[in-house]
Tab-separated table of C-alpha atoms in Angstrom:
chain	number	residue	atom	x	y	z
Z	1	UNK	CA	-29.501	-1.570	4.225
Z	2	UNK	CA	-31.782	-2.843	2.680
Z	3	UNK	CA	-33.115	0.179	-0.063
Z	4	UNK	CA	-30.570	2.792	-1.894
Z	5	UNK	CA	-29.691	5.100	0.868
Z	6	UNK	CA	-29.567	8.889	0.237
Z	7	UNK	CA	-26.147	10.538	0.703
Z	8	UNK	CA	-25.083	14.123	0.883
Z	9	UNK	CA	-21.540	15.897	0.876
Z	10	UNK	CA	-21.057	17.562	4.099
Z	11	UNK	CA	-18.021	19.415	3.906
Z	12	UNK	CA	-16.302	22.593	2.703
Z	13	UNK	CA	-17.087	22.681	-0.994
Z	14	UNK	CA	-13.669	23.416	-2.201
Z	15	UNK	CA	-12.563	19.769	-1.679
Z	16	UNK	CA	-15.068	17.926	-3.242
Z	17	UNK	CA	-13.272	17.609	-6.450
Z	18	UNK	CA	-10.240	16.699	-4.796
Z	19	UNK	CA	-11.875	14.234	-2.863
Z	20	UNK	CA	-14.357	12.459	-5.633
Z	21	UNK	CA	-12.452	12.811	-8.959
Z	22	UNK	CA	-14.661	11.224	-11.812
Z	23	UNK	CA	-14.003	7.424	-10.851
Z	24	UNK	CA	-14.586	7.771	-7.638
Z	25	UNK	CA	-17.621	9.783	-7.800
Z	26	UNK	CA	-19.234	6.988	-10.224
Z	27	UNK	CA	-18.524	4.217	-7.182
Z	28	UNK	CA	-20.549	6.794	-5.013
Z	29	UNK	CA	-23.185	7.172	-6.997
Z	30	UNK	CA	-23.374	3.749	-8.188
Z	31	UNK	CA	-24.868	2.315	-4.631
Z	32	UNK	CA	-26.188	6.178	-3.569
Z	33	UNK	CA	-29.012	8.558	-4.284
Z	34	UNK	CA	-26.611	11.815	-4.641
Z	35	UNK	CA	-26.508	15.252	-5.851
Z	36	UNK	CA	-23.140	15.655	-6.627
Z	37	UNK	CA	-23.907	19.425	-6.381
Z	38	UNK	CA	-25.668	19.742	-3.422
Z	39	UNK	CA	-22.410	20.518	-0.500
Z	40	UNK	CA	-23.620	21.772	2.846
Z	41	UNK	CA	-21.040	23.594	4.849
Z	42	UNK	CA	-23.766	24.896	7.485
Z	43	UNK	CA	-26.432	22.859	8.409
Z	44	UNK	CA	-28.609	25.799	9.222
Z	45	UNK	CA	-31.626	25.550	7.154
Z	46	UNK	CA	-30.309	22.470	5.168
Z	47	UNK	CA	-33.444	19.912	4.486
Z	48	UNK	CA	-31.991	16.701	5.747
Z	49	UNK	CA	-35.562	14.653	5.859
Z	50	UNK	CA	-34.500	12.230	3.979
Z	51	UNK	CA	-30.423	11.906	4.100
Z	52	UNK	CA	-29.493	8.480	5.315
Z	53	UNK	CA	-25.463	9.005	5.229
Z	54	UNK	CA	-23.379	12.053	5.366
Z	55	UNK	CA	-20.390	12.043	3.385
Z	56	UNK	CA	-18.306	13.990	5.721
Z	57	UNK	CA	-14.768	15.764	4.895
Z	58	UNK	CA	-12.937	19.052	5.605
Z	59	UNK	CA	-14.983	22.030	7.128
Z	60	UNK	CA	-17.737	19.632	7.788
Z	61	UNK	CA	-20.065	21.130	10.448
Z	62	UNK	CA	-20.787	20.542	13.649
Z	63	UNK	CA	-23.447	17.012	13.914
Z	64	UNK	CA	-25.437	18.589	17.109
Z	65	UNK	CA	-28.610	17.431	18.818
Z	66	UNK	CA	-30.247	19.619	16.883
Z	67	UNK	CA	-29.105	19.126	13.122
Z	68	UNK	CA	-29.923	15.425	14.259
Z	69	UNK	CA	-33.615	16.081	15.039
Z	70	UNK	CA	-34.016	17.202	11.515
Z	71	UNK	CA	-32.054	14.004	10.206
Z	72	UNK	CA	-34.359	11.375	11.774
Z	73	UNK	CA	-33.266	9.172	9.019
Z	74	UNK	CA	-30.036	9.767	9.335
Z	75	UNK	CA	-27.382	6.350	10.028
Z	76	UNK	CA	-23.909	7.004	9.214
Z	77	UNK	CA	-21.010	9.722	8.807
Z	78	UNK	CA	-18.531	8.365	6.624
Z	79	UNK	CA	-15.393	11.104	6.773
Z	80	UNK	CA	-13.179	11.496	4.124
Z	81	UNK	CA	-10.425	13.173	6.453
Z	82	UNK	CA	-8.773	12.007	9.288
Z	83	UNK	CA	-9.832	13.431	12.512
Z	84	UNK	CA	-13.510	13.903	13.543
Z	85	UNK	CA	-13.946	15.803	16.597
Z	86	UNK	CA	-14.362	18.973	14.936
Z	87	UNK	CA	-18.260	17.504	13.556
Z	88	UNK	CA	-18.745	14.477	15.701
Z	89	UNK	CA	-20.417	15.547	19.082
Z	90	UNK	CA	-22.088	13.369	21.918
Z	91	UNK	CA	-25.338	13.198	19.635
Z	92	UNK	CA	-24.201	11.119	17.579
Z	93	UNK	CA	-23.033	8.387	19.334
Z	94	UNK	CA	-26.194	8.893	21.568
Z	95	UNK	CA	-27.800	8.688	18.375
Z	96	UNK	CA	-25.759	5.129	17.811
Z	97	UNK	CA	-24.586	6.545	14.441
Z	98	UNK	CA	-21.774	4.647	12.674
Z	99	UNK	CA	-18.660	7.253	11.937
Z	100	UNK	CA	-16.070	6.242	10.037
Z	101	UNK	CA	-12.691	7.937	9.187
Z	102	UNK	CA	-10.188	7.518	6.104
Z	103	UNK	CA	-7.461	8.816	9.283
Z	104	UNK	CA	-5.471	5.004	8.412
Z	105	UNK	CA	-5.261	6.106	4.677
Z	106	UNK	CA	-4.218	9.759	5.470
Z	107	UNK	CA	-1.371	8.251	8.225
Z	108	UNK	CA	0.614	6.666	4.496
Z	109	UNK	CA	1.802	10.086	2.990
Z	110	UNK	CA	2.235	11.662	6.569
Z	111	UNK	CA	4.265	8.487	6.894
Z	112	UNK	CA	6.287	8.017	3.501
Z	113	UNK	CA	6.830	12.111	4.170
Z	114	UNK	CA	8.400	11.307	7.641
Z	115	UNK	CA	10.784	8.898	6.087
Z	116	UNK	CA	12.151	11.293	2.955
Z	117	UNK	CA	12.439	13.575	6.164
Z	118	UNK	CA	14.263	11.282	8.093
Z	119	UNK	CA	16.926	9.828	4.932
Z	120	UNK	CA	17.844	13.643	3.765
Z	121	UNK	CA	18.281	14.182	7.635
Z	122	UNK	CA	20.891	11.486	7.807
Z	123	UNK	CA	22.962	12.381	5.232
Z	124	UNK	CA	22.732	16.134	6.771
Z	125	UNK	CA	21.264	17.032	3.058
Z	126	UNK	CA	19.298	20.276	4.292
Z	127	UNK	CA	22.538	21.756	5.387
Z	128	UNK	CA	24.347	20.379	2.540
Z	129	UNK	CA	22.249	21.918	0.037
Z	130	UNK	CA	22.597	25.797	1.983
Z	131	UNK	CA	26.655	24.665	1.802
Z	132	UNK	CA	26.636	24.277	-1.518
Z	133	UNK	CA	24.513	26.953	-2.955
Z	134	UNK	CA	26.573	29.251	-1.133
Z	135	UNK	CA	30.417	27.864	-1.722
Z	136	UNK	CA	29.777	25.403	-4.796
Z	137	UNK	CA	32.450	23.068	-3.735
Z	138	UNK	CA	31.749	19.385	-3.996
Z	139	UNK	CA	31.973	17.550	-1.171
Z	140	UNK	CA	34.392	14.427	-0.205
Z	141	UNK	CA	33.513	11.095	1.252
Z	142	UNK	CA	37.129	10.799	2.569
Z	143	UNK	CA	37.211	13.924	4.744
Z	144	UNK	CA	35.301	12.021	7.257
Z	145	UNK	CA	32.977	13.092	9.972
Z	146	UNK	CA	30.189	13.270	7.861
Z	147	UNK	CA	27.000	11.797	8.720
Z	148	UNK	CA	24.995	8.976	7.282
Z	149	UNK	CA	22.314	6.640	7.747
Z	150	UNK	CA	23.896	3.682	8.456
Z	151	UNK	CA	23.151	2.224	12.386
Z	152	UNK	CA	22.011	5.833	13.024
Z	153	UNK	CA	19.256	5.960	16.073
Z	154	UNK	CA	15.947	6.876	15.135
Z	155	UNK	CA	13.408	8.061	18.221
Z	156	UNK	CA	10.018	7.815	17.119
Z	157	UNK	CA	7.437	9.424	19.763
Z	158	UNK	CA	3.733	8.123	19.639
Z	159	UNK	CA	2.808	4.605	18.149
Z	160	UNK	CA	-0.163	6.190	16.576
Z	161	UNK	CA	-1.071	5.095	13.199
Z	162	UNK	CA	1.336	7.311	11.632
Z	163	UNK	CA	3.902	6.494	14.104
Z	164	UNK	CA	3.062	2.274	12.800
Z	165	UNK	CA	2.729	3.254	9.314
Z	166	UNK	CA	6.286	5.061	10.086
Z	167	UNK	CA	7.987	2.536	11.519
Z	168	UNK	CA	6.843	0.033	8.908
Z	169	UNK	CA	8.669	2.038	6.119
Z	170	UNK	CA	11.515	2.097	7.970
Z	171	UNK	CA	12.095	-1.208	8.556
Z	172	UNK	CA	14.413	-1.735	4.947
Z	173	UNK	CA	17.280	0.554	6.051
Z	174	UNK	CA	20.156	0.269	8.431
Z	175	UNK	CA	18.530	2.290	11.249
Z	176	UNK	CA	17.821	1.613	14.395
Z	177	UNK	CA	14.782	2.264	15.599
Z	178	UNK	CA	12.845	3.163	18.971
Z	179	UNK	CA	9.620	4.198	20.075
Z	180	UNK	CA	8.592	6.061	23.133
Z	181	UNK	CA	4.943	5.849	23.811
Z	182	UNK	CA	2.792	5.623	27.259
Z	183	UNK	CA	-0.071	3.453	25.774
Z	184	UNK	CA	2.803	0.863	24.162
Z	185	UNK	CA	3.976	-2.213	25.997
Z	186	UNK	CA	7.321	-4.093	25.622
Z	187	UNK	CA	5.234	-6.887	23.965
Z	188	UNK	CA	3.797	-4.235	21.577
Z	189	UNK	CA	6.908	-2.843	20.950
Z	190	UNK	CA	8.314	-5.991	19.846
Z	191	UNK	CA	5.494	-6.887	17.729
Z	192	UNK	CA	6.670	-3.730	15.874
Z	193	UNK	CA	10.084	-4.682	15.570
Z	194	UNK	CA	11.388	-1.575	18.077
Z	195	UNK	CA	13.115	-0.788	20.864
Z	196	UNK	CA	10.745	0.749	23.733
Z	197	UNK	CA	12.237	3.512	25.358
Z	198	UNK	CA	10.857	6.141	28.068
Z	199	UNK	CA	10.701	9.413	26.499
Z	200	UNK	CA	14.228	11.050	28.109
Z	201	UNK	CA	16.176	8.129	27.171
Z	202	UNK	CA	15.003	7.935	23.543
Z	203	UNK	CA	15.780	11.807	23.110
Z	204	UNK	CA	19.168	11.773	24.871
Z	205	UNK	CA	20.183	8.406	22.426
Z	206	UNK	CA	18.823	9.317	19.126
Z	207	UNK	CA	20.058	11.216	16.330
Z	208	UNK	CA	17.012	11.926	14.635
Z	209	UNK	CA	13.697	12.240	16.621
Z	210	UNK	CA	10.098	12.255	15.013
Z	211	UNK	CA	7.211	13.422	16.614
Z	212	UNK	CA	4.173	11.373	15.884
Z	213	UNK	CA	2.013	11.431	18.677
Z	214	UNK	CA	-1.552	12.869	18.657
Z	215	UNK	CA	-2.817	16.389	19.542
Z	216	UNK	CA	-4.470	15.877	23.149
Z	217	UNK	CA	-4.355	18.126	25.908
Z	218	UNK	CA	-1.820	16.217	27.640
Z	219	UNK	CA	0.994	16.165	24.787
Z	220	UNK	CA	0.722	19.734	24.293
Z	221	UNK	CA	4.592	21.266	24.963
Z	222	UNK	CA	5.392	17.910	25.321
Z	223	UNK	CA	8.852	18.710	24.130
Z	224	UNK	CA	9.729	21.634	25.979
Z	225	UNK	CA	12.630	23.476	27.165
Z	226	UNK	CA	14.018	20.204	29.512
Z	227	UNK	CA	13.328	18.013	27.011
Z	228	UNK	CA	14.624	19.412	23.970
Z	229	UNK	CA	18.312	19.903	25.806
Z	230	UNK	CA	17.884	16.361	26.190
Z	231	UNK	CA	18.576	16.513	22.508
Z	232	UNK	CA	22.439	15.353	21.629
Z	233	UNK	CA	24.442	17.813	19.710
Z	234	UNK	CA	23.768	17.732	16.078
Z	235	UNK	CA	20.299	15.907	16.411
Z	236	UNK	CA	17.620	16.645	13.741
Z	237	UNK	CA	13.924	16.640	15.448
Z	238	UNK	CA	11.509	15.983	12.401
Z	239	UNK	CA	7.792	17.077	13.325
Z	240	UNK	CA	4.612	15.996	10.885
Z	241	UNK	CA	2.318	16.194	13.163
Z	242	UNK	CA	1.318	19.046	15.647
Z	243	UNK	CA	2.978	22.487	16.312
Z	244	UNK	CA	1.072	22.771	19.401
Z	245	UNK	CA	3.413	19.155	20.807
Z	246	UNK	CA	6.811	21.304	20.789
Z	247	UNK	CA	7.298	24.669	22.760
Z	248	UNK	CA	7.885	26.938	19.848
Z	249	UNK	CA	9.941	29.306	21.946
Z	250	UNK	CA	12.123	27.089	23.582
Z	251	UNK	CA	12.597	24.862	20.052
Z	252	UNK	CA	13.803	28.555	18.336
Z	253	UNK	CA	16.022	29.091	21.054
Z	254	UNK	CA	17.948	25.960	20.236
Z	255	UNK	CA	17.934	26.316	16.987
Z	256	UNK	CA	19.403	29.975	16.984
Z	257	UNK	CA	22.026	28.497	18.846
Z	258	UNK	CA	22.442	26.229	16.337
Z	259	UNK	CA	22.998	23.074	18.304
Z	260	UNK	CA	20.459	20.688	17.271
Z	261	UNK	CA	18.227	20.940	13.312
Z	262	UNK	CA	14.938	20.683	12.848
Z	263	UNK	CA	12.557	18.991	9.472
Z	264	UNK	CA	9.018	21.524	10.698
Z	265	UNK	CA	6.174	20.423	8.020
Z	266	UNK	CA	3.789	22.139	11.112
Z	267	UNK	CA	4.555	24.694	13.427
Z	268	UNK	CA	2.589	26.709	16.447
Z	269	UNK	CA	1.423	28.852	15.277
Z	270	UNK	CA	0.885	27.048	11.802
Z	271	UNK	CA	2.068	30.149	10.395
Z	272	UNK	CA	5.027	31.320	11.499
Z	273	UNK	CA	5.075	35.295	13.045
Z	274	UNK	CA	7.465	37.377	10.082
Z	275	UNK	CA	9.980	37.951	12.605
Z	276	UNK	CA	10.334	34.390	13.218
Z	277	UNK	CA	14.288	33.386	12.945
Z	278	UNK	CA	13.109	29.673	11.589
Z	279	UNK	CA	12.102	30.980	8.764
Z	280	UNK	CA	15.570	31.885	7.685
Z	281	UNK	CA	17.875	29.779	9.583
Z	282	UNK	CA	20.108	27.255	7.586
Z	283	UNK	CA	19.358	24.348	10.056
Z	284	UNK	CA	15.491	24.558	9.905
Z	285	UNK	CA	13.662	23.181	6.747
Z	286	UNK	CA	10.323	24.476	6.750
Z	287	UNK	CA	7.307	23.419	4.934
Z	288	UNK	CA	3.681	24.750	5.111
Z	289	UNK	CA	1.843	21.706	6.615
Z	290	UNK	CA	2.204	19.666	3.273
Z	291	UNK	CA	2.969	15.726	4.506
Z	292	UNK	CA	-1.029	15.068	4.644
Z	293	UNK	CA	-2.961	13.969	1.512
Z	294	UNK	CA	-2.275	16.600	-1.398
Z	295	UNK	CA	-3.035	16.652	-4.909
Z	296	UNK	CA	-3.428	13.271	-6.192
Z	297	UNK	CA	-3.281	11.691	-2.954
Z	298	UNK	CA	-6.685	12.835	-1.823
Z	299	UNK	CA	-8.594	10.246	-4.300
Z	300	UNK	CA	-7.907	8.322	-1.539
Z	301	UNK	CA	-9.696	9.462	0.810
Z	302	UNK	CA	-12.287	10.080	-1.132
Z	303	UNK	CA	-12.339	6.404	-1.998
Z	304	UNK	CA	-12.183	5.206	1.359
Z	305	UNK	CA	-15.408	6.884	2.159
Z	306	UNK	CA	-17.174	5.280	-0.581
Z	307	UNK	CA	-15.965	1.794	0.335
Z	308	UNK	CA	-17.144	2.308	4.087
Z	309	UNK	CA	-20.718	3.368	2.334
Z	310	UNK	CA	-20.292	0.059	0.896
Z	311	UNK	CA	-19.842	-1.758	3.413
Z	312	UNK	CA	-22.698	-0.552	5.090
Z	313	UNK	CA	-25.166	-0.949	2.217
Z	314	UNK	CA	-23.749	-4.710	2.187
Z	315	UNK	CA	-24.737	-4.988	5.989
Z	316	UNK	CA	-21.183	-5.695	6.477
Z	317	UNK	CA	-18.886	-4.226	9.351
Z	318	UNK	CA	-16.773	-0.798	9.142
Z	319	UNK	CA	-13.159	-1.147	7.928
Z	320	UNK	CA	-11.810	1.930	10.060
Z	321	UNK	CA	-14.879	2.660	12.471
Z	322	UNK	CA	-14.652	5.332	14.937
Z	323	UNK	CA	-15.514	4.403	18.612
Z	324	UNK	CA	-16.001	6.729	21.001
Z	325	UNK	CA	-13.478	5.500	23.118
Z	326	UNK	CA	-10.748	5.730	20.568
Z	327	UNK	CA	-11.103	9.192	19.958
Z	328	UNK	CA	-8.012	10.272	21.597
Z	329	UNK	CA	-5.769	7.850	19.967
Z	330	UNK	CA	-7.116	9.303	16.208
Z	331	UNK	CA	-4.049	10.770	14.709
């Protein structure tokens, strides 16, 4: 572009702070016209004349035909989240705007959370820690049996960007890792340094099993009651990424019967019913949909945004643009 473009925060207002801490705010406002108080959550009677770029994030609304006809200015969406289905519609790529999503930078703590998952699962430390608050006894390397993360399997499912980002941390410890993914070829597969597996196999062979695939209509209850007795005794599944991709019934029923563990940062519903059993039983580690960017993590995002604006002030192309095409594979 050739003139400073206007910009305006679309999103829900609580995360602007989060999002654009001081430093990251000046960068913003150093190539924008902004109001860093002006937030719209509903576009209903929000004059957007003369906004060239939304600044897009949590709670954003909907970008319909309509909001567009009173945008005509309007170029960009630069999101400062991962997904963007919920604001993204048809208009806007009818529209030919340029979206862009800070979903690659988001995929790192999902990622780095996945692998602190995946090392205390190894060494059986969620169980371990309910042992020893309730007996105090230290335990003893000799006794044998014990589990450890040396040459153990792990089955990654979905090489979405998490699922990369994943296996790239993993890649310094003495695991062995596999991938099961439709949309991966053997030559992709090696290019990532795994073993490509179909999805039975890799949950029949692994000890630990990650779910990293995205939230589609197709993947929902992906594991389900036949595949999670695929599971081998004693197997931890670790899920980061959608409740809605395992059967919650049938995963409580194993779990009650205490033959496999489960590492559940989400769940489906994403809070758990009261009378839930995983909320109490001593192989289920539950936390409330925490791997994604928190606290000091969210600057981040936030700056991600900023550097697609400039980019596109600069004339120069997207770092992480969102195609149509690709929506599906966004997670």
């Amino acid at each position: 572009m050739t003139q400073r473009p206007r910009a305006v925060f679309a999103m829900a207002s609580r995360y602007v702070a989060g999002l654009f801490p001081p430093p990251v705010l000046d960068r913003l406002r150093a190539i924008a016209d902004l109001d860093p108080g002006l937030v719209i959550e509903d576009f209903g009677e929000a004059d957007l004349a003369d906004v060239d770029v939304l600044i897009t994030g949590w709670g954003c609304p909907p970008i319909t035909a309509a909001v567009l006809e009173r945008a005509p200015r309007l170029r960009a969406a630069f999101h400062a989240a991962g997904g963007v289905k919920a604001h993204v519609t048809d208009a806007c790529w009818e529209r030919g705007l340029r979206i862009t999503s800070a979903a690659e930078v988001n995929a790192l703590p999902v990622a780095e959370f996945s692998l602190a998952a995946i090392l205390f699962a190894g060494k059986d430390a969620f169980r371990e820690r309910e042992s020893y608050r309730n007996h105090r006894e230290s335990g003893d390397p000799a006794e044998g049996g014990e589990p450890g993360n040396c040459g153990a399997r792990v089955g990654v499912i979905g090489a979405s960007r998490t699922g990369r980002r994943l296996i790239e941390l993993l890649r310094p410890f003495d695991l062995r890792v596999a991938v099961s993914d439709p949309f991966l070829d053997r030559d992709g597969a090696l290019a990532l340094g795994v073993e490509l597996l179909g999805l039975p196999e890799l949950l029949a062979t692994s000890d630990i099993v990650t779910v990293q695939a995205p939230d589609l209509p197709e993947t929902r209850n992906m594991l389900d009651s036949s595949e999670l007795a695929l599971l081998r005794d004693g197997a931890t599944l670790v899920n980061t990424a959608r409740g809605a991709l395992v059967n919650t019934a049938a995963l409580t029923r194993e779990l009650v019967a205490g033959r496999i563990k489960a590492v559940l940062d989400v769940t489906e519903p994403e809070v758990l019913p009261a009378e839930s059993p995983l909320w109490t039983l001593p192989n289920v580690f539950l936390t409330p949909h925490l791997a994604g960017s928190r606290g000091n993590e969210l600057a981040r995002l936030g700056a991600c945004a900023v550097r697609e604006l400039e980019l596109f002030v600069a004339g120069r192309p997207a770092a992480y643009p969102v195609r149509r095409d690709e929506l599906v594979r966004l997670a």
